[in-house]
Amino acid sequence: MPLLKDVIAQFKSSFQYLDAENRRKTFWYEFWLNDFTKELLTNTKLTTELEQAAKKCVEQLDELSGQHIEEPFASHQDAFFKIIVATLRTVQLQRFKSGTEKTENYQKDQHYVMERILYPKKEGLFEEQLINGLNSVKETFPELSSIMEQKILHIVEAKPKPFVLFHENMKFGDNGNKFFTTDGRTRTIEDVTDAVDEQLKHV
């Protein structure tokens, strides 16, 4: 069984979201863009939040490694994955905060439905690099292949889904009157936390 410090070092070697200055690594195509265009195409606030999440993740892993420097990974794998999940949770919540609200209307059977839906910002480089790190551990330490594959699968399955803020249902009665039903109170961005936690509970 590999040592905790070796697993963490391997994960970090492939979790390449940050550059040497703790900034998001530049996409290859951004080298061809001028500063104004890059600023226009980048969600600066979200990027800053993800940079902080990546930095905190690495710092916590380094701290864990330093505390148990010659101990096997198996003894501390729960603590390792707890850091990964907490990082992913932070990132998903930030993607919702930077998301887009849309109103959708549709008919289903004899019901007319109106929903207000929050669409999270699409997953991107951060999640890709997080999975790269776990894949690197899986390939380097075959004895950890099963647990890493399981965690990667759960992370993929736990990607944030559109969140219904409000749902109203209307149908016509036999006498032509309209009957309205709702699913309760209007939800807000604060309610997204419970949905994210539910998605991540199996990771």
Coordinates of N, CA and C in Angstrom, one line a residue:
M1 N 0.9 -1.2 0.0 CA 0.0 0.0 0.0 C 0.9 1.2 0.0
P2 N 0.7 2.2 -0.9 CA 1.5 3.4 -1.0 C 1.3 4.3 0.2
L3 N 2.3 5.1 0.4 CA 2.2 6.1 1.5 C 1.3 7.2 1.1
L4 N 0.7 7.8 2.1 CA -0.2 9.0 1.9 C 0.5 10.1 1.2
K5 N 1.8 10.4 1.6 CA 2.5 11.5 1.0 C 2.7 11.2 -0.5
D6 N 2.9 10.0 -0.9 CA 3.2 9.7 -2.3 C 1.9 9.8 -3.1
V7 N 0.8 9.4 -2.6 CA -0.5 9.5 -3.3 C -0.8 11.0 -3.5
I8 N -0.6 11.8 -2.4 CA -0.9 13.2 -2.5 C 0.0 13.9 -3.5
A9 N 1.3 13.5 -3.5 CA 2.2 14.1 -4.5 C 1.8 13.8 -5.9
Q10 N 1.4 12.5 -6.1 CA 1.0 12.1 -7.5 C -0.3 12.9 -7.9
F11 N -1.2 13.0 -7.0 CA -2.4 13.7 -7.3 C -2.1 15.2 -7.7
K12 N -1.3 15.8 -6.9 CA -0.9 17.2 -7.2 C -0.2 17.4 -8.5
S13 N 0.6 16.4 -8.9 CA 1.3 16.5 -10.1 C 0.5 16.6 -11.4
S14 N -0.8 16.0 -11.2 CA -1.7 16.1 -12.4 C -2.9 17.0 -12.2
F15 N -3.0 17.5 -11.0 CA -4.1 18.5 -10.7 C -3.5 19.9 -11.1
Q16 N -3.5 20.2 -12.3 CA -2.8 21.3 -12.8 C -3.7 22.5 -13.2
Y17 N -4.5 22.9 -12.2 CA -5.4 24.0 -12.5 C -4.7 25.3 -12.3
L18 N -3.8 25.4 -11.4 CA -3.1 26.6 -11.1 C -1.7 26.7 -11.7
D19 N -1.2 27.9 -12.0 CA 0.2 28.0 -12.5 C 1.1 28.3 -11.3
A20 N 2.3 28.7 -11.6 CA 3.3 28.9 -10.5 C 2.9 30.1 -9.6
E21 N 2.0 31.0 -10.2 CA 1.6 32.2 -9.4 C 0.2 32.0 -8.8
N22 N -0.2 30.8 -8.7 CA -1.6 30.4 -8.1 C -2.7 31.1 -8.9
R23 N -2.5 31.2 -10.2 CA -3.6 31.7 -11.1 C -4.0 30.6 -12.0
R24 N -5.3 30.6 -12.5 CA -5.7 29.6 -13.4 C -4.8 29.5 -14.6
K25 N -4.4 28.3 -15.0 CA -3.6 28.1 -16.1 C -4.3 28.7 -17.4
T26 N -3.5 29.3 -18.2 CA -4.1 29.9 -19.5 C -4.4 28.8 -20.5
F27 N -5.6 28.8 -21.0 CA -6.0 27.9 -22.1 C -5.1 28.2 -23.3
W28 N -4.9 27.1 -24.1 CA -4.0 27.3 -25.2 C -4.4 28.4 -26.2
Y29 N -5.7 28.5 -26.4 CA -6.2 29.5 -27.3 C -6.1 31.0 -26.8
E30 N -6.0 31.1 -25.5 CA -5.9 32.4 -24.9 C -4.6 33.1 -25.2
F31 N -3.6 32.4 -25.6 CA -2.3 33.0 -26.0 C -2.5 33.9 -27.2
W32 N -3.5 33.6 -28.0 CA -3.8 34.4 -29.2 C -4.7 35.6 -29.0
L33 N -5.2 35.7 -27.8 CA -6.1 36.8 -27.6 C -5.5 38.0 -26.9
N34 N -6.0 39.2 -27.2 CA -5.4 40.4 -26.5 C -6.1 40.5 -25.1
D35 N -5.6 41.3 -24.2 CA -6.0 41.4 -22.9 C -7.5 41.8 -22.8
F36 N -7.9 42.7 -23.6 CA -9.3 43.1 -23.6 C -10.3 41.9 -23.9
T37 N -9.9 41.1 -24.9 CA -10.8 40.0 -25.3 C -10.8 38.9 -24.2
K38 N -9.6 38.7 -23.6 CA -9.6 37.7 -22.5 C -10.5 38.1 -21.4
E39 N -10.5 39.4 -21.0 CA -11.3 39.9 -20.0 C -12.8 39.8 -20.3
L40 N -13.1 40.0 -21.6 CA -14.5 40.0 -22.0 C -15.0 38.6 -22.0
L41 N -14.2 37.6 -22.2 CA -14.6 36.2 -22.3 C -14.5 35.4 -21.0
T42 N -13.9 36.1 -20.0 CA -13.7 35.4 -18.7 C -14.6 35.9 -17.6
N43 N -15.2 35.0 -16.9 CA -16.0 35.3 -15.7 C -15.0 35.5 -14.6
T44 N -14.5 36.7 -14.5 CA -13.4 37.0 -13.5 C -13.7 36.6 -12.1
K45 N -14.9 36.9 -11.7 CA -15.2 36.6 -10.3 C -15.2 35.1 -10.0
L46 N -15.9 34.3 -10.9 CA -15.9 32.9 -10.8 C -14.5 32.3 -10.8
T47 N -13.7 32.8 -11.8 CA -12.3 32.3 -11.9 C -11.5 32.5 -10.6
T48 N -11.7 33.7 -10.0 CA -11.0 34.0 -8.7 C -11.4 33.0 -7.6
E49 N -12.7 32.8 -7.6 CA -13.2 31.8 -6.6 C -12.7 30.4 -6.8
L50 N -12.6 30.0 -8.0 CA -12.1 28.7 -8.3 C -10.6 28.6 -8.0
E51 N -9.9 29.7 -8.3 CA -8.4 29.7 -7.9 C -8.2 29.6 -6.4
Q52 N -9.1 30.2 -5.6 CA -9.0 30.1 -4.2 C -9.3 28.7 -3.7
A53 N -10.3 28.1 -4.4 CA -10.7 26.7 -4.0 C -9.5 25.7 -4.3
A54 N -8.9 25.9 -5.5 CA -7.8 25.0 -5.8 C -6.6 25.2 -4.9
K55 N -6.3 26.5 -4.5 CA -5.2 26.8 -3.6 C -5.5 26.2 -2.2
K56 N -6.7 26.3 -1.7 CA -7.1 25.7 -0.4 C -7.0 24.2 -0.4
C57 N -7.4 23.6 -1.5 CA -7.3 22.1 -1.7 C -5.9 21.7 -1.5
V58 N -5.0 22.3 -2.3 CA -3.6 21.9 -2.2 C -3.0 22.1 -0.8
E59 N -3.3 23.3 -0.2 CA -2.8 23.5 1.1 C -3.3 22.5 2.1
Q60 N -4.6 22.1 2.0 CA -5.1 21.1 3.0 C -4.5 19.7 2.7
L61 N -4.2 19.4 1.5 CA -3.6 18.1 1.2 C -2.1 18.1 1.7
D62 N -1.4 19.3 1.5 CA -0.1 19.4 2.0 C 0.0 19.2 3.6
E63 N -1.0 19.8 4.2 CA -1.1 19.8 5.7 C -1.4 18.3 6.1
L64 N -2.3 17.6 5.4 CA -2.6 16.2 5.7 C -1.3 15.4 5.5
S65 N -0.6 15.6 4.5 CA 0.6 14.8 4.2 C 1.6 15.1 5.2
G66 N 1.8 16.3 5.6 CA 2.8 16.7 6.6 C 2.5 16.1 8.0
Q67 N 1.3 15.9 8.3 CA 0.9 15.4 9.6 C 1.1 13.9 9.7
H68 N 1.1 13.2 8.5 CA 1.2 11.7 8.5 C 2.2 11.3 7.5
I69 N 3.4 11.8 7.6 CA 4.3 11.8 6.4 C 4.8 10.3 6.1
E70 N 4.8 9.4 7.0 CA 5.3 8.1 6.7 C 4.2 7.0 6.9
E71 N 3.0 7.5 6.8 CA 1.9 6.6 7.1 C 1.2 6.2 5.8
P72 N 0.6 5.0 5.8 CA 0.0 4.5 4.5 C -1.3 5.3 4.2
F73 N -1.6 5.3 2.9 CA -2.7 6.1 2.4 C -4.0 5.5 2.9
A74 N -4.1 4.1 3.1 CA -5.3 3.5 3.5 C -5.7 4.0 4.9
S75 N -4.8 4.4 5.7 CA -5.2 4.9 7.0 C -5.8 6.3 7.0
H76 N -5.7 7.0 5.9 CA -6.1 8.4 5.8 C -6.9 8.7 4.6
Q77 N -7.3 7.6 3.9 CA -8.0 7.9 2.6 C -9.3 8.6 2.8
D78 N -10.0 8.4 3.9 CA -11.3 9.2 4.2 C -11.0 10.7 4.3
A79 N -9.9 11.0 5.0 CA -9.5 12.4 5.1 C -9.1 13.0 3.7
F80 N -8.5 12.2 2.9 CA -8.1 12.7 1.6 C -9.3 13.0 0.7
F81 N -10.2 12.0 0.7 CA -11.4 12.3 -0.1 C -12.4 13.3 0.5
K82 N -12.3 13.5 1.8 CA -13.1 14.6 2.4 C -12.7 15.9 1.8
I83 N -11.4 16.1 1.7 CA -10.8 17.4 1.1 C -11.3 17.5 -0.3
I84 N -11.2 16.4 -1.1 CA -11.6 16.5 -2.5 C -13.1 16.9 -2.6
V85 N -13.9 16.2 -1.8 CA -15.4 16.5 -1.9 C -15.7 17.9 -1.4
A86 N -15.0 18.4 -0.4 CA -15.3 19.7 0.1 C -14.9 20.8 -1.0
T87 N -13.8 20.5 -1.7 CA -13.4 21.4 -2.8 C -14.4 21.4 -3.9
L88 N -14.9 20.2 -4.3 CA -15.9 20.1 -5.3 C -17.2 20.8 -4.9
R89 N -17.5 20.7 -3.7 CA -18.7 21.3 -3.2 C -18.6 22.9 -3.3
T90 N -17.5 23.4 -2.9 CA -17.3 24.8 -3.1 C -17.4 25.3 -4.5
V91 N -16.8 24.5 -5.4 CA -16.8 24.8 -6.8 C -18.2 24.8 -7.4
Q92 N -18.9 23.7 -7.1 CA -20.3 23.6 -7.6 C -21.2 24.8 -7.1
L93 N -21.0 25.2 -5.9 CA -21.8 26.3 -5.3 C -21.5 27.6 -6.1
Q94 N -20.2 27.8 -6.4 CA -19.8 29.0 -7.1 C -20.3 28.9 -8.5
R95 N -20.4 27.7 -9.1 CA -21.0 27.7 -10.5 C -22.5 28.0 -10.5
F96 N -23.2 27.7 -9.4 CA -24.6 28.1 -9.3 C -24.7 29.6 -9.1
K97 N -23.8 30.1 -8.3 CA -23.9 31.6 -8.0 C -23.6 32.4 -9.3
S98 N -22.8 31.8 -10.2 CA -22.5 32.5 -11.5 C -23.5 32.0 -12.6
G99 N -24.5 31.2 -12.2 CA -25.4 30.7 -13.2 C -26.4 31.6 -13.8
T100 N -27.3 31.1 -14.6 CA -28.3 31.9 -15.3 C -29.7 31.4 -14.9
E101 N -30.6 32.4 -14.6 CA -32.0 32.0 -14.3 C -32.8 32.2 -15.6
K102 N -33.7 31.2 -15.9 CA -34.5 31.2 -17.0 C -36.0 30.8 -16.7
T103 N -36.9 31.4 -17.3 CA -38.3 31.0 -17.1 C -38.7 30.1 -18.3
E104 N -39.3 29.0 -18.0 CA -39.7 28.0 -19.0 C -41.2 27.7 -18.9
N105 N -41.9 27.6 -20.0 CA -43.3 27.3 -20.1 C -43.5 26.1 -21.0
Y106 N -44.3 25.1 -20.6 CA -44.5 24.0 -21.4 C -45.8 23.3 -21.0
Q107 N -46.3 22.5 -21.9 CA -47.6 21.8 -21.6 C -47.3 20.3 -21.5
K108 N -47.8 19.7 -20.4 CA -47.7 18.3 -20.2 C -49.0 17.7 -19.9
D109 N -49.5 16.8 -20.8 CA -50.9 16.3 -20.7 C -51.8 17.4 -20.7
Q110 N -52.7 17.6 -19.7 CA -53.6 18.7 -19.7 C -53.2 19.8 -18.8
H111 N -51.9 19.8 -18.4 CA -51.4 20.8 -17.5 C -50.5 21.8 -18.2
Y112 N -50.6 23.0 -17.8 CA -49.7 24.1 -18.3 C -48.7 24.4 -17.2
V113 N -47.5 24.3 -17.4 CA -46.4 24.4 -16.4 C -45.6 25.7 -16.7
M114 N -45.3 26.4 -15.6 CA -44.3 27.5 -15.6 C -43.3 27.2 -14.6
E115 N -42.0 27.3 -15.0 CA -40.9 27.0 -14.0 C -39.9 28.1 -14.1
R116 N -39.3 28.5 -13.0 CA -38.2 29.4 -13.0 C -37.0 28.5 -12.6
I117 N -36.0 28.4 -13.4 CA -34.9 27.4 -13.3 C -33.6 28.1 -13.2
L118 N -32.7 27.7 -12.3 CA -31.3 28.2 -12.2 C -30.4 27.2 -12.9
Y119 N -29.7 27.6 -13.9 CA -28.8 26.8 -14.6 C -27.4 27.1 -14.2
P120 N -26.6 26.2 -13.6 CA -25.3 26.5 -13.1 C -24.4 26.7 -14.3
K121 N -23.3 27.4 -14.1 CA -22.3 27.6 -15.1 C -21.7 26.2 -15.4
K122 N -21.5 26.0 -16.6 CA -21.0 24.6 -17.1 C -19.7 24.2 -16.5
E123 N -19.6 23.0 -16.2 CA -18.3 22.5 -15.6 C -17.2 22.7 -16.7
G124 N -16.0 22.8 -16.2 CA -14.9 23.1 -17.1 C -13.5 22.5 -16.6
L125 N -12.5 23.4 -16.7 CA -11.1 23.0 -16.5 C -10.9 22.5 -15.1
F126 N -11.6 23.1 -14.1 CA -11.3 22.7 -12.7 C -11.7 21.2 -12.5
E127 N -12.9 20.8 -12.9 CA -13.3 19.4 -12.7 C -12.5 18.5 -13.5
E128 N -12.1 18.9 -14.7 CA -11.2 18.1 -15.6 C -9.9 17.8 -14.9
Q129 N -9.3 18.8 -14.3 CA -8.1 18.7 -13.6 C -8.2 17.8 -12.3
L130 N -9.3 18.0 -11.6 CA -9.5 17.2 -10.4 C -9.6 15.7 -10.8
I131 N -10.3 15.4 -11.8 CA -10.4 14.0 -12.3 C -9.0 13.5 -12.8
N132 N -8.3 14.4 -13.5 CA -6.9 14.1 -14.0 C -6.0 13.6 -12.8
G133 N -6.2 14.4 -11.7 CA -5.4 14.0 -10.5 C -5.7 12.6 -10.0
L134 N -7.0 12.3 -9.9 CA -7.4 11.0 -9.4 C -7.0 9.9 -10.4
N135 N -7.1 10.2 -11.7 CA -6.7 9.2 -12.7 C -5.2 8.9 -12.6
S136 N -4.5 10.0 -12.4 CA -3.0 9.8 -12.2 C -2.7 8.9 -11.1
V137 N -3.4 9.0 -10.0 CA -3.2 8.1 -8.8 C -3.5 6.7 -9.2
K138 N -4.7 6.6 -9.9 CA -5.1 5.2 -10.3 C -4.1 4.5 -11.2
E139 N -3.5 5.2 -12.1 CA -2.5 4.6 -13.0 C -1.2 4.4 -12.4
T140 N -0.8 5.2 -11.4 CA 0.5 5.0 -10.7 C 0.4 3.9 -9.7
F141 N -0.7 3.8 -9.0 CA -0.8 2.9 -7.9 C -2.0 1.9 -8.2
P142 N -1.7 0.8 -8.9 CA -2.8 -0.1 -9.3 C -3.6 -0.6 -8.2
E143 N -3.0 -0.7 -7.0 CA -3.8 -1.2 -5.9 C -4.9 -0.3 -5.4
L144 N -4.8 1.0 -5.9 CA -5.9 2.0 -5.6 C -6.8 2.2 -6.8
S145 N -6.7 1.4 -7.8 CA -7.5 1.5 -9.0 C -9.0 1.5 -8.8
S146 N -9.4 0.5 -8.0 CA -10.8 0.3 -7.7 C -11.5 1.5 -7.0
I147 N -10.8 2.0 -6.0 CA -11.4 3.1 -5.2 C -11.4 4.4 -6.0
M148 N -10.3 4.6 -6.8 CA -10.2 5.8 -7.6 C -11.2 5.8 -8.7
E149 N -11.4 4.7 -9.4 CA -12.4 4.6 -10.4 C -13.8 4.9 -9.9
Q150 N -14.1 4.3 -8.7 CA -15.4 4.5 -8.0 C -15.6 6.0 -7.7
K151 N -14.6 6.7 -7.2 CA -14.7 8.1 -6.9 C -14.9 9.0 -8.1
I152 N -14.1 8.6 -9.2 CA -14.3 9.4 -10.4 C -15.7 9.2 -11.0
L153 N -16.2 8.0 -11.0 CA -17.6 7.8 -11.5 C -18.6 8.6 -10.7
H154 N -18.4 8.6 -9.4 CA -19.4 9.4 -8.5 C -19.2 10.9 -8.8
I155 N -18.0 11.3 -9.0 CA -17.9 12.8 -9.3 C -18.6 13.1 -10.6
V156 N -18.4 12.3 -11.6 CA -19.0 12.5 -12.9 C -20.6 12.5 -12.7
E157 N -21.1 11.6 -12.0 CA -22.5 11.5 -11.8 C -23.1 12.6 -10.9
A158 N -22.2 13.2 -10.1 CA -22.7 14.3 -9.2 C -22.5 15.7 -9.7
K159 N -22.4 15.8 -11.1 CA -22.3 17.1 -11.6 C -23.6 17.9 -11.4
P160 N -23.4 19.2 -11.2 CA -24.6 20.0 -10.8 C -25.7 20.0 -11.9
K161 N -26.9 19.9 -11.5 CA -28.1 19.8 -12.4 C -28.9 21.1 -12.2
P162 N -29.6 21.5 -13.3 CA -30.5 22.7 -13.2 C -31.4 22.6 -11.9
F163 N -31.5 23.7 -11.2 CA -32.3 23.8 -10.0 C -33.6 24.6 -10.1
V164 N -34.7 23.9 -9.8 CA -36.0 24.6 -10.0 C -36.2 25.5 -8.8
L165 N -36.3 26.8 -9.1 CA -36.6 27.8 -8.0 C -38.1 27.9 -7.8
F166 N -38.9 27.8 -8.8 CA -40.3 27.9 -8.6 C -41.1 27.1 -9.7
H167 N -42.1 26.5 -9.3 CA -42.9 25.6 -10.2 C -44.4 25.9 -10.0
E168 N -45.1 26.2 -11.1 CA -46.5 26.5 -11.0 C -47.2 25.6 -12.0
N169 N -48.3 25.0 -11.7 CA -49.0 24.1 -12.5 C -50.5 24.6 -12.7
M170 N -51.0 24.7 -13.9 CA -52.4 25.2 -14.1 C -53.1 24.2 -15.0
K171 N -54.3 23.9 -14.7 CA -55.2 23.1 -15.6 C -56.6 23.7 -15.5
F172 N -57.3 23.4 -16.6 CA -58.7 23.8 -16.6 C -59.6 22.7 -16.1
G173 N -60.6 23.2 -15.2 CA -61.6 22.2 -14.7 C -62.7 22.0 -15.7
D174 N -63.6 21.1 -15.4 CA -64.7 20.8 -16.3 C -65.6 22.0 -16.7
N175 N -65.6 23.0 -15.7 CA -66.4 24.2 -16.0 C -65.7 25.3 -16.6
G176 N -64.4 25.0 -17.0 CA -63.6 26.0 -17.6 C -62.8 26.9 -16.7
N177 N -63.0 26.7 -15.4 CA -62.2 27.5 -14.4 C -60.7 27.0 -14.4
K178 N -59.9 27.9 -14.1 CA -58.5 27.6 -13.9 C -58.1 27.1 -12.5
F179 N -57.3 26.1 -12.4 CA -56.9 25.6 -11.1 C -55.4 25.7 -11.1
F180 N -54.8 26.4 -10.1 CA -53.4 26.6 -10.0 C -52.8 25.8 -8.8
T181 N -51.7 25.2 -8.9 CA -51.0 24.6 -7.8 C -49.5 24.9 -7.9
T182 N -48.8 25.1 -6.8 CA -47.4 25.3 -6.8 C -46.7 24.3 -5.9
D183 N -45.4 24.2 -6.0 CA -44.7 23.2 -5.2 C -44.2 23.8 -3.9
G184 N -44.8 24.9 -3.4 CA -44.4 25.5 -2.2 C -43.8 26.8 -2.4
R185 N -43.0 27.2 -1.4 CA -42.3 28.5 -1.4 C -41.3 28.7 -2.6
T186 N -41.1 29.9 -3.0 CA -40.1 30.1 -4.0 C -38.7 29.9 -3.4
R187 N -37.9 29.1 -4.1 CA -36.5 28.8 -3.6 C -35.6 29.9 -4.0
T188 N -34.4 30.0 -3.4 CA -33.4 31.0 -3.7 C -32.1 30.3 -3.9
I189 N -31.0 31.0 -4.2 CA -29.7 30.5 -4.3 C -29.3 29.8 -3.0
E190 N -29.8 30.3 -1.9 CA -29.4 29.7 -0.6 C -29.9 28.2 -0.5
D191 N -31.0 27.9 -1.2 CA -31.5 26.5 -1.1 C -30.7 25.5 -2.0
V192 N -29.8 26.1 -2.8 CA -29.0 25.2 -3.7 C -28.1 24.4 -2.9
T193 N -27.6 24.9 -1.7 CA -26.7 24.2 -0.9 C -27.1 22.7 -0.6
D194 N -28.4 22.6 -0.2 CA -28.9 21.3 0.1 C -28.9 20.4 -1.1
A195 N -29.2 20.9 -2.2 CA -29.2 20.1 -3.5 C -27.8 19.6 -3.8
V196 N -26.8 20.5 -3.6 CA -25.5 20.1 -3.9 C -25.0 19.1 -2.9
D197 N -25.3 19.2 -1.7 CA -24.9 18.2 -0.7 C -25.5 16.9 -1.0
E198 N -26.8 16.9 -1.4 CA -27.5 15.6 -1.8 C -26.8 15.0 -3.0
Q199 N -26.3 15.7 -3.9 CA -25.6 15.2 -5.1 C -24.3 14.6 -4.7
L200 N -23.6 15.2 -3.7 CA -22.3 14.8 -3.4 C -22.2 13.8 -2.3
K201 N -23.3 13.4 -1.7 CA -23.2 12.5 -0.5 C -22.6 11.2 -0.8
H202 N -22.6 10.7 -2.0 CA -22.1 9.4 -2.3 C -20.7 9.4 -2.9
V203 N -20.1 10.6 -3.0 CA -18.8 10.7 -3.6 C -17.8 10.4 -2.5

